[in-house]
Amino acid sequence: MRKLVLILFFISYCQTKAQTTAIADSLYATGNYAKAINKYAEEGSVKGALQIARAYNAIGNSEKAITQYRSVVEKNPDFQIASFELGKLLVKTKDYDAARKRFAKLVSETKDNPEYYFYLGEIYAEIDQPASSIIAYKNAIKNDSTHLRSLFKLAKYFVIKNDKNQALHYIEKGLNFYPDDVSLINLKALTHFNDNAYEEAIPFFERVLALGETKEYVYDKLAYCYYKNWEFEKARANYKKMLEIDDGNSDTYFKLAEAYRKDKVLDSAEIYINEAMNIQKPVFAQGYSSLGSMAREREDFKTALDFYKRAHAEDPSDPHLYHNICTLVDRNYKDLNLKLEYYEKYLEKYGKLRDRQALYYTTMVSKRISQLKEEIHLNAE
């Protein structure tokens, strides 16, 4: 009789516990996390303890969630799902040292799980250890050649490093499994773009747009590719798409103007430069410089010189603008001493600049100064 009572009590206990679990699971599934936590606490199982940690995480109480996860892992060191979720939460809360130790332990216990390596790679990237992050991402795809996020991270890293061959290696690996992945196709387009292979980049930027990634930067890159490929009408069409997204960006108007100017449609170019300058407050040097370039193409050198002087007044730090003034004075005035004065002022203002463009101009200006001095000397004789 006593044995029967114990059996009935045990059956009743199990039914009550199962009912408590079912209620807790239902509360959790419907987002009633506070009540779910109380029910799981009544249940007192390992699964219930894990669900309490998840519930705290779901309501945004990371501190209590981490404490609960740690309690579960300390009592059940082989419970990998709890350790994995704890590691991800440590990454989310930017406790990278603890997260690194957690995932290093997981990797040592289970060497064939690509997710563990991926998160280890993310942590190393966050703490600025790129070499270690690359090794971790490579281990991820070694264990799962289709691990898209690791393939993307590797490809992106090598795109940024301008390592075309390595970038394309991982991009192609990813596209073999995910041929319509927009992020990988975009990286492929950027790889060619960064390599100045604009014609090769065009179909991939077009593919990105066709897949619905109609972002301003995509139109911008594609337009520039068309521009460099002498397809000016297509370049203009894409710049105009950018203006449909943001008609208040003066840079887009300048680029559109340049696409017209390069195609010798100077009247339209001038319209868009003036539009860009109307948007800019205050007017910057770029607009005046572009107007100067077009006046120069029309051989209206007096107007060109006026525009370059205005541009230089807006941005006196740019040696290119003052060099344009010097060359126009040199071309259009007969007074050798006046020409020399402008070139010597160039050296005075910019002769100590060490960037490549400034050094080039300095070399040309110095050579022209020598020529002018020789001419002045010969004329004096």
Short mmCIF file of C-alpha atoms in Angstrom, two decimals:
data_model
loop_
_atom_site.label_atom_id
_atom_site.label_comp_id
_atom_site.label_asym_id
_atom_site.label_seq_id
_atom_site.Cartn_x
_atom_site.Cartn_y
_atom_site.Cartn_z
CA MET A 1 0.00 0.00 0.00
CA ARG A 2 2.77 2.41 0.94
CA LYS A 3 4.57 1.62 -2.32
CA LEU A 4 1.41 2.38 -4.29
CA VAL A 5 1.02 5.74 -2.54
CA LEU A 6 4.61 6.65 -3.43
CA ILE A 7 4.04 5.71 -7.08
CA LEU A 8 0.85 7.78 -7.23
CA PHE A 9 2.62 10.71 -5.57
CA PHE A 10 5.46 10.49 -8.07
CA ILE A 11 3.04 10.38 -11.01
CA SER A 12 1.18 13.39 -9.61
CA TYR A 13 4.47 15.25 -9.09
CA CYS A 14 5.58 14.58 -12.67
CA GLN A 15 2.19 15.69 -14.02
CA THR A 16 2.37 18.91 -11.97
CA LYS A 17 5.91 19.59 -13.11
CA ALA A 18 4.98 18.93 -16.74
CA GLN A 19 1.99 21.25 -16.37
CA THR A 20 4.24 23.96 -14.84
CA THR A 21 6.70 23.56 -17.73
CA ALA A 22 3.90 23.78 -20.30
CA ILE A 23 2.53 26.95 -18.68
CA ALA A 24 6.04 28.49 -18.49
CA ASP A 25 6.74 27.63 -22.14
CA SER A 26 3.41 29.15 -23.19
CA LEU A 27 4.12 32.34 -21.24
CA TYR A 28 7.59 32.55 -22.76
CA ALA A 29 6.33 31.94 -26.30
CA THR A 30 3.77 34.73 -25.99
CA GLY A 31 6.30 37.22 -24.61
CA ASN A 32 5.06 37.22 -21.01
CA TYR A 33 8.62 36.89 -19.77
CA ALA A 34 8.24 38.06 -16.14
CA LYS A 35 5.57 35.43 -15.38
CA ALA A 36 7.51 32.84 -17.37
CA ILE A 37 10.56 33.44 -15.17
CA ASN A 38 8.50 32.76 -12.04
CA LYS A 39 7.08 29.55 -13.47
CA TYR A 40 10.47 28.28 -14.63
CA ALA A 41 11.82 29.03 -11.14
CA GLU A 42 9.04 26.83 -9.68
CA GLU A 43 10.00 24.05 -12.06
CA GLY A 44 13.67 24.06 -10.98
CA SER A 45 15.13 22.14 -13.94
CA VAL A 46 18.30 22.84 -15.97
CA LYS A 47 16.14 23.65 -18.98
CA GLY A 48 14.09 26.00 -16.83
CA ALA A 49 17.23 27.75 -15.61
CA LEU A 50 18.33 28.25 -19.24
CA GLN A 51 14.89 29.63 -20.14
CA ILE A 52 15.14 32.12 -17.27
CA ALA A 53 18.41 33.40 -18.74
CA ARG A 54 16.79 33.65 -22.16
CA ALA A 55 13.79 35.49 -20.71
CA TYR A 56 16.02 38.06 -19.00
CA ASN A 57 17.85 38.51 -22.28
CA ALA A 58 14.56 38.91 -24.15
CA ILE A 59 13.38 41.73 -21.88
CA GLY A 60 16.75 43.50 -22.22
CA ASN A 61 18.09 42.83 -18.76
CA SER A 62 21.55 41.77 -19.93
CA GLU A 63 23.12 41.90 -16.49
CA LYS A 64 20.67 39.40 -14.96
CA ALA A 65 20.78 37.28 -18.10
CA ILE A 66 24.58 37.00 -17.91
CA THR A 67 24.44 36.16 -14.20
CA GLN A 68 21.85 33.45 -14.88
CA TYR A 69 23.76 32.01 -17.86
CA ARG A 70 26.93 31.86 -15.78
CA SER A 71 25.07 30.05 -13.01
CA VAL A 72 23.79 27.49 -15.52
CA VAL A 73 27.23 26.96 -17.07
CA GLU A 74 29.00 26.65 -13.69
CA LYS A 75 26.55 23.95 -12.57
CA ASN A 76 26.51 22.26 -16.01
CA PRO A 77 29.93 22.81 -17.64
CA ASP A 78 29.11 20.51 -20.57
CA PHE A 79 25.91 22.40 -21.46
CA GLN A 80 27.25 23.96 -24.67
CA ILE A 81 24.08 25.76 -25.77
CA ALA A 82 24.11 27.78 -22.55
CA SER A 83 27.83 28.53 -22.95
CA PHE A 84 27.28 29.54 -26.61
CA GLU A 85 24.40 31.88 -25.77
CA LEU A 86 26.41 33.37 -22.92
CA GLY A 87 29.30 34.02 -25.29
CA LYS A 88 27.04 35.77 -27.81
CA LEU A 89 25.57 37.95 -25.06
CA LEU A 90 29.06 38.88 -23.87
CA VAL A 91 29.87 39.98 -27.43
CA LYS A 92 26.65 41.98 -27.57
CA THR A 93 27.50 43.76 -24.30
CA LYS A 94 31.08 44.38 -25.55
CA ASP A 95 32.74 42.34 -22.82
CA TYR A 96 35.22 41.10 -25.40
CA ASP A 97 37.79 39.64 -23.02
CA ALA A 98 35.24 37.39 -21.33
CA ALA A 99 33.66 36.56 -24.70
CA ARG A 100 37.04 35.61 -26.19
CA LYS A 101 37.76 33.25 -23.31
CA ARG A 102 34.29 31.74 -23.62
CA PHE A 103 34.59 31.03 -27.37
CA ALA A 104 38.20 29.88 -27.08
CA LYS A 105 36.95 27.27 -24.58
CA LEU A 106 34.10 26.26 -26.90
CA VAL A 107 36.52 25.89 -29.81
CA SER A 108 38.85 23.75 -27.72
CA GLU A 109 35.92 21.50 -26.78
CA THR A 110 34.32 21.31 -30.23
CA LYS A 111 36.75 21.92 -33.07
CA ASP A 112 34.31 21.42 -35.95
CA ASN A 113 31.67 24.08 -35.15
CA PRO A 114 31.97 26.97 -37.65
CA GLU A 115 29.81 29.30 -35.55
CA TYR A 116 32.23 29.17 -32.67
CA TYR A 117 35.09 30.16 -34.97
CA PHE A 118 32.99 32.90 -36.58
CA TYR A 119 32.24 34.56 -33.25
CA LEU A 120 35.87 34.21 -32.22
CA GLY A 121 36.74 36.02 -35.46
CA GLU A 122 34.25 38.79 -34.66
CA ILE A 123 35.78 39.25 -31.23
CA TYR A 124 39.34 39.46 -32.57
CA ALA A 125 38.16 42.01 -35.14
CA GLU A 126 36.62 44.12 -32.37
CA ILE A 127 39.79 44.09 -30.28
CA ASP A 128 41.88 45.02 -33.33
CA GLN A 129 43.67 41.72 -33.85
CA PRO A 130 42.99 41.26 -37.58
CA ALA A 131 45.47 38.42 -38.10
CA SER A 132 43.73 36.32 -35.43
CA SER A 133 40.29 37.20 -36.78
CA ILE A 134 41.31 36.07 -40.29
CA ILE A 135 42.55 32.74 -38.91
CA ALA A 136 39.25 32.24 -37.08
CA TYR A 137 37.12 33.04 -40.17
CA LYS A 138 39.27 30.66 -42.24
CA ASN A 139 38.72 27.92 -39.65
CA ALA A 140 34.99 28.56 -39.88
CA ILE A 141 34.92 27.94 -43.65
CA LYS A 142 37.35 25.04 -43.24
CA ASN A 143 34.62 23.36 -41.20
CA ASP A 144 31.78 24.65 -43.39
CA SER A 145 32.72 25.82 -46.89
CA THR A 146 29.27 27.45 -47.22
CA HIS A 147 29.55 29.62 -44.10
CA LEU A 148 28.38 32.84 -45.76
CA ARG A 149 29.15 35.31 -42.98
CA SER A 150 32.76 34.12 -42.69
CA LEU A 151 33.20 34.19 -46.47
CA PHE A 152 31.83 37.74 -46.53
CA LYS A 153 34.11 38.88 -43.68
CA LEU A 154 37.18 37.46 -45.41
CA ALA A 155 36.20 38.95 -48.76
CA LYS A 156 35.50 42.36 -47.22
CA TYR A 157 38.83 42.34 -45.37
CA PHE A 158 40.76 41.72 -48.59
CA VAL A 159 38.70 44.27 -50.53
CA ILE A 160 39.65 46.90 -47.95
CA LYS A 161 43.27 45.78 -48.20
CA ASN A 162 43.10 46.08 -52.02
CA ASP A 163 44.19 42.46 -52.37
CA LYS A 164 42.21 41.70 -55.51
CA ASN A 165 43.15 38.03 -55.87
CA GLN A 166 42.38 37.08 -52.27
CA ALA A 167 39.15 39.10 -52.30
CA LEU A 168 37.90 37.43 -55.50
CA HIS A 169 38.90 34.01 -54.13
CA TYR A 170 36.48 34.28 -51.20
CA ILE A 171 33.82 36.16 -53.17
CA GLU A 172 33.71 33.41 -55.80
CA LYS A 173 33.59 30.73 -53.09
CA GLY A 174 30.51 32.45 -51.67
CA LEU A 175 28.83 33.08 -55.02
CA ASN A 176 29.20 29.40 -55.93
CA PHE A 177 26.73 28.65 -53.13
CA TYR A 178 24.80 31.94 -53.01
CA PRO A 179 24.79 33.34 -56.59
CA ASP A 180 22.28 36.09 -55.76
CA ASP A 181 23.84 37.33 -52.54
CA VAL A 182 23.80 41.11 -52.91
CA SER A 183 26.60 41.73 -50.42
CA LEU A 184 29.04 39.43 -52.23
CA ILE A 185 28.12 40.81 -55.67
CA ASN A 186 28.64 44.32 -54.32
CA LEU A 187 32.07 43.31 -53.00
CA LYS A 188 32.94 41.88 -56.41
CA ALA A 189 31.95 45.17 -58.05
CA LEU A 190 34.02 47.13 -55.53
CA THR A 191 37.02 44.84 -56.05
CA HIS A 192 37.08 45.71 -59.76
CA PHE A 193 36.28 49.37 -59.03
CA ASN A 194 39.19 49.70 -56.59
CA ASP A 195 41.45 48.07 -59.18
CA ASN A 196 40.39 50.78 -61.70
CA ALA A 197 38.81 48.03 -63.81
CA TYR A 198 35.69 50.12 -64.37
CA GLU A 199 34.35 48.21 -67.38
CA GLU A 200 34.57 44.93 -65.45
CA ALA A 201 32.79 46.50 -62.45
CA ILE A 202 29.78 47.72 -64.45
CA PRO A 203 27.81 44.44 -64.80
CA PHE A 204 28.17 43.70 -61.08
CA PHE A 205 26.93 47.13 -59.97
CA GLU A 206 24.05 46.69 -62.45
CA ARG A 207 23.33 43.29 -60.88
CA VAL A 208 23.29 44.85 -57.40
CA LEU A 209 20.66 47.36 -58.58
CA ALA A 210 18.63 44.62 -60.30
CA LEU A 211 18.51 42.70 -57.02
CA GLY A 212 16.87 45.70 -55.33
CA GLU A 213 19.86 47.38 -53.66
CA THR A 214 18.94 50.76 -55.13
CA LYS A 215 21.17 52.76 -52.84
CA GLU A 216 22.74 56.13 -53.63
CA TYR A 217 26.30 54.84 -53.34
CA VAL A 218 25.62 52.10 -55.93
CA TYR A 219 24.34 54.62 -58.48
CA ASP A 220 27.35 56.82 -57.69
CA LYS A 221 29.91 54.05 -58.28
CA LEU A 222 28.12 52.81 -61.41
CA ALA A 223 27.86 56.34 -62.82
CA TYR A 224 31.59 56.86 -62.30
CA CYS A 225 32.33 53.54 -64.06
CA TYR A 226 30.28 54.67 -67.05
CA TYR A 227 32.02 58.06 -66.96
CA LYS A 228 35.47 56.43 -66.99
CA ASN A 229 34.29 54.11 -69.78
CA TRP A 230 33.22 57.14 -71.91
CA GLU A 231 29.54 56.16 -71.65
CA PHE A 232 28.46 59.65 -70.64
CA GLU A 233 24.74 59.27 -71.27
CA LYS A 234 24.55 56.27 -68.94
CA ALA A 235 26.69 58.10 -66.38
CA ARG A 236 24.29 61.05 -66.45
CA ALA A 237 21.28 58.74 -66.10
CA ASN A 238 22.70 57.27 -62.90
CA TYR A 239 23.65 60.65 -61.44
CA LYS A 240 20.06 61.75 -62.10
CA LYS A 241 18.87 58.66 -60.19
CA MET A 242 20.95 59.91 -57.28
CA LEU A 243 19.20 63.27 -57.49
CA GLU A 244 15.85 61.47 -57.26
CA ILE A 245 17.05 60.07 -53.93
CA ASP A 246 18.62 63.32 -52.69
CA ASP A 247 18.26 66.48 -54.75
CA GLY A 248 20.10 68.54 -52.14
CA ASN A 249 23.55 67.03 -52.64
CA SER A 250 25.73 69.55 -54.45
CA ASP A 251 28.43 66.93 -55.17
CA THR A 252 25.99 65.01 -57.38
CA TYR A 253 25.26 68.14 -59.40
CA PHE A 254 28.99 68.71 -59.84
CA LYS A 255 29.48 65.12 -61.01
CA LEU A 256 26.56 65.41 -63.42
CA ALA A 257 28.02 68.66 -64.74
CA GLU A 258 31.38 66.97 -65.26
CA ALA A 259 29.71 64.15 -67.25
CA TYR A 260 28.18 66.82 -69.52
CA ARG A 261 31.46 68.76 -69.73
CA LYS A 262 33.45 65.67 -70.68
CA ASP A 263 30.89 65.03 -73.44
CA LYS A 264 31.35 68.65 -74.65
CA VAL A 265 27.77 69.60 -73.69
CA LEU A 266 29.00 72.75 -71.98
CA ASP A 267 25.69 74.62 -71.68
CA SER A 268 24.11 71.77 -69.70
CA ALA A 269 27.26 71.41 -67.62
CA GLU A 270 27.08 75.08 -66.71
CA ILE A 271 23.42 74.75 -65.67
CA TYR A 272 24.24 71.94 -63.22
CA ILE A 273 27.29 73.70 -61.82
CA ASN A 274 25.17 76.76 -61.09
CA GLU A 275 22.56 74.47 -59.49
CA ALA A 276 25.27 72.95 -57.29
CA MET A 277 26.50 76.37 -56.30
CA ASN A 278 22.97 77.50 -55.44
CA ILE A 279 22.69 74.55 -53.05
CA GLN A 280 26.08 75.14 -51.44
CA LYS A 281 26.03 77.66 -48.63
CA PRO A 282 28.50 79.27 -48.79
CA VAL A 283 29.70 78.74 -52.38
CA PHE A 284 32.84 76.63 -52.42
CA ALA A 285 35.79 76.66 -54.76
CA GLN A 286 34.74 73.62 -56.78
CA GLY A 287 31.95 75.47 -58.58
CA TYR A 288 34.10 78.41 -59.64
CA SER A 289 36.89 76.04 -60.66
CA SER A 290 34.51 74.05 -62.88
CA LEU A 291 33.17 77.22 -64.48
CA GLY A 292 36.76 78.31 -65.04
CA SER A 293 37.55 75.02 -66.78
CA MET A 294 34.59 75.42 -69.14
CA ALA A 295 35.44 79.03 -69.93
CA ARG A 296 38.95 77.81 -70.72
CA GLU A 297 37.56 75.18 -73.09
CA ARG A 298 35.58 77.91 -74.83
CA GLU A 299 38.89 79.85 -75.02
CA ASP A 300 37.36 82.67 -73.01
CA PHE A 301 40.54 83.06 -70.99
CA LYS A 302 39.63 86.33 -69.31
CA THR A 303 36.48 84.78 -67.83
CA ALA A 304 38.39 81.62 -66.94
CA LEU A 305 40.99 83.63 -65.04
CA ASP A 306 38.25 85.49 -63.17
CA PHE A 307 36.60 82.23 -62.11
CA TYR A 308 39.91 80.68 -61.00
CA LYS A 309 40.67 83.75 -58.91
CA ARG A 310 37.25 83.44 -57.27
CA ALA A 311 37.89 79.73 -56.65
CA HIS A 312 41.27 80.50 -55.09
CA ALA A 313 39.69 83.15 -52.88
CA GLU A 314 37.24 80.50 -51.63
CA ASP A 315 39.98 77.93 -51.01
CA PRO A 316 43.47 79.48 -50.83
CA SER A 317 44.93 76.20 -49.53
CA ASP A 318 44.55 74.39 -52.89
CA PRO A 319 47.74 74.64 -55.00
CA HIS A 320 45.92 73.37 -58.09
CA LEU A 321 43.69 76.46 -58.16
CA TYR A 322 46.61 78.89 -57.96
CA HIS A 323 48.56 76.90 -60.55
CA ASN A 324 45.63 77.38 -62.97
CA ILE A 325 45.87 81.13 -62.36
CA CYS A 326 49.61 81.07 -63.08
CA THR A 327 49.23 79.17 -66.37
CA LEU A 328 46.43 81.46 -67.57
CA VAL A 329 48.45 84.58 -66.78
CA ASP A 330 51.42 82.97 -68.53
CA ARG A 331 49.35 82.25 -71.62
CA ASN A 332 47.46 85.50 -71.94
CA TYR A 333 49.84 88.24 -70.82
CA LYS A 334 53.01 89.40 -72.56
CA ASP A 335 54.64 90.92 -69.48
CA LEU A 336 57.39 88.46 -68.49
CA ASN A 337 57.87 90.07 -65.09
CA LEU A 338 54.15 89.68 -64.33
CA LYS A 339 54.31 86.01 -65.25
CA LEU A 340 57.39 85.55 -63.09
CA GLU A 341 55.70 87.29 -60.18
CA TYR A 342 52.77 84.82 -60.24
CA TYR A 343 55.02 81.77 -60.45
CA GLU A 344 57.25 83.01 -57.64
CA LYS A 345 54.16 83.60 -55.50
CA TYR A 346 53.22 80.00 -56.18
CA LEU A 347 56.52 78.80 -54.71
CA GLU A 348 56.13 81.16 -51.79
CA LYS A 349 52.66 79.84 -51.00
CA TYR A 350 52.95 76.14 -51.85
CA GLY A 351 56.61 75.30 -52.45
CA LYS A 352 56.95 73.47 -49.14
CA LEU A 353 53.97 71.13 -49.67
CA ARG A 354 55.07 67.51 -49.98
CA ASP A 355 52.05 65.69 -51.44
CA ARG A 356 52.49 64.24 -54.92
CA GLN A 357 50.35 66.75 -56.81
CA ALA A 358 51.98 69.75 -55.12
CA LEU A 359 55.46 68.35 -55.78
CA TYR A 360 54.60 67.92 -59.45
CA TYR A 361 53.38 71.52 -59.70
CA THR A 362 56.44 72.78 -57.82
CA THR A 363 58.73 71.03 -60.30
CA MET A 364 56.87 72.52 -63.27
CA VAL A 365 56.76 76.00 -61.70
CA SER A 366 60.48 75.94 -60.86
CA LYS A 367 61.31 74.96 -64.42
CA ARG A 368 59.11 77.76 -65.81
CA ILE A 369 60.69 80.31 -63.43
CA SER A 370 64.15 79.39 -64.79
CA GLN A 371 62.91 79.82 -68.36
CA LEU A 372 61.32 83.21 -67.60
CA LYS A 373 64.42 84.50 -65.84
CA GLU A 374 66.52 83.49 -68.83
CA GLU A 375 64.09 85.25 -71.21
CA ILE A 376 64.10 88.40 -69.06
CA HIS A 377 67.91 88.36 -68.97
CA LEU A 378 68.18 87.94 -72.74
CA ASN A 379 65.67 90.75 -73.34
CA ALA A 380 67.63 93.05 -71.04
CA GLU A 381 70.78 92.39 -73.05
#
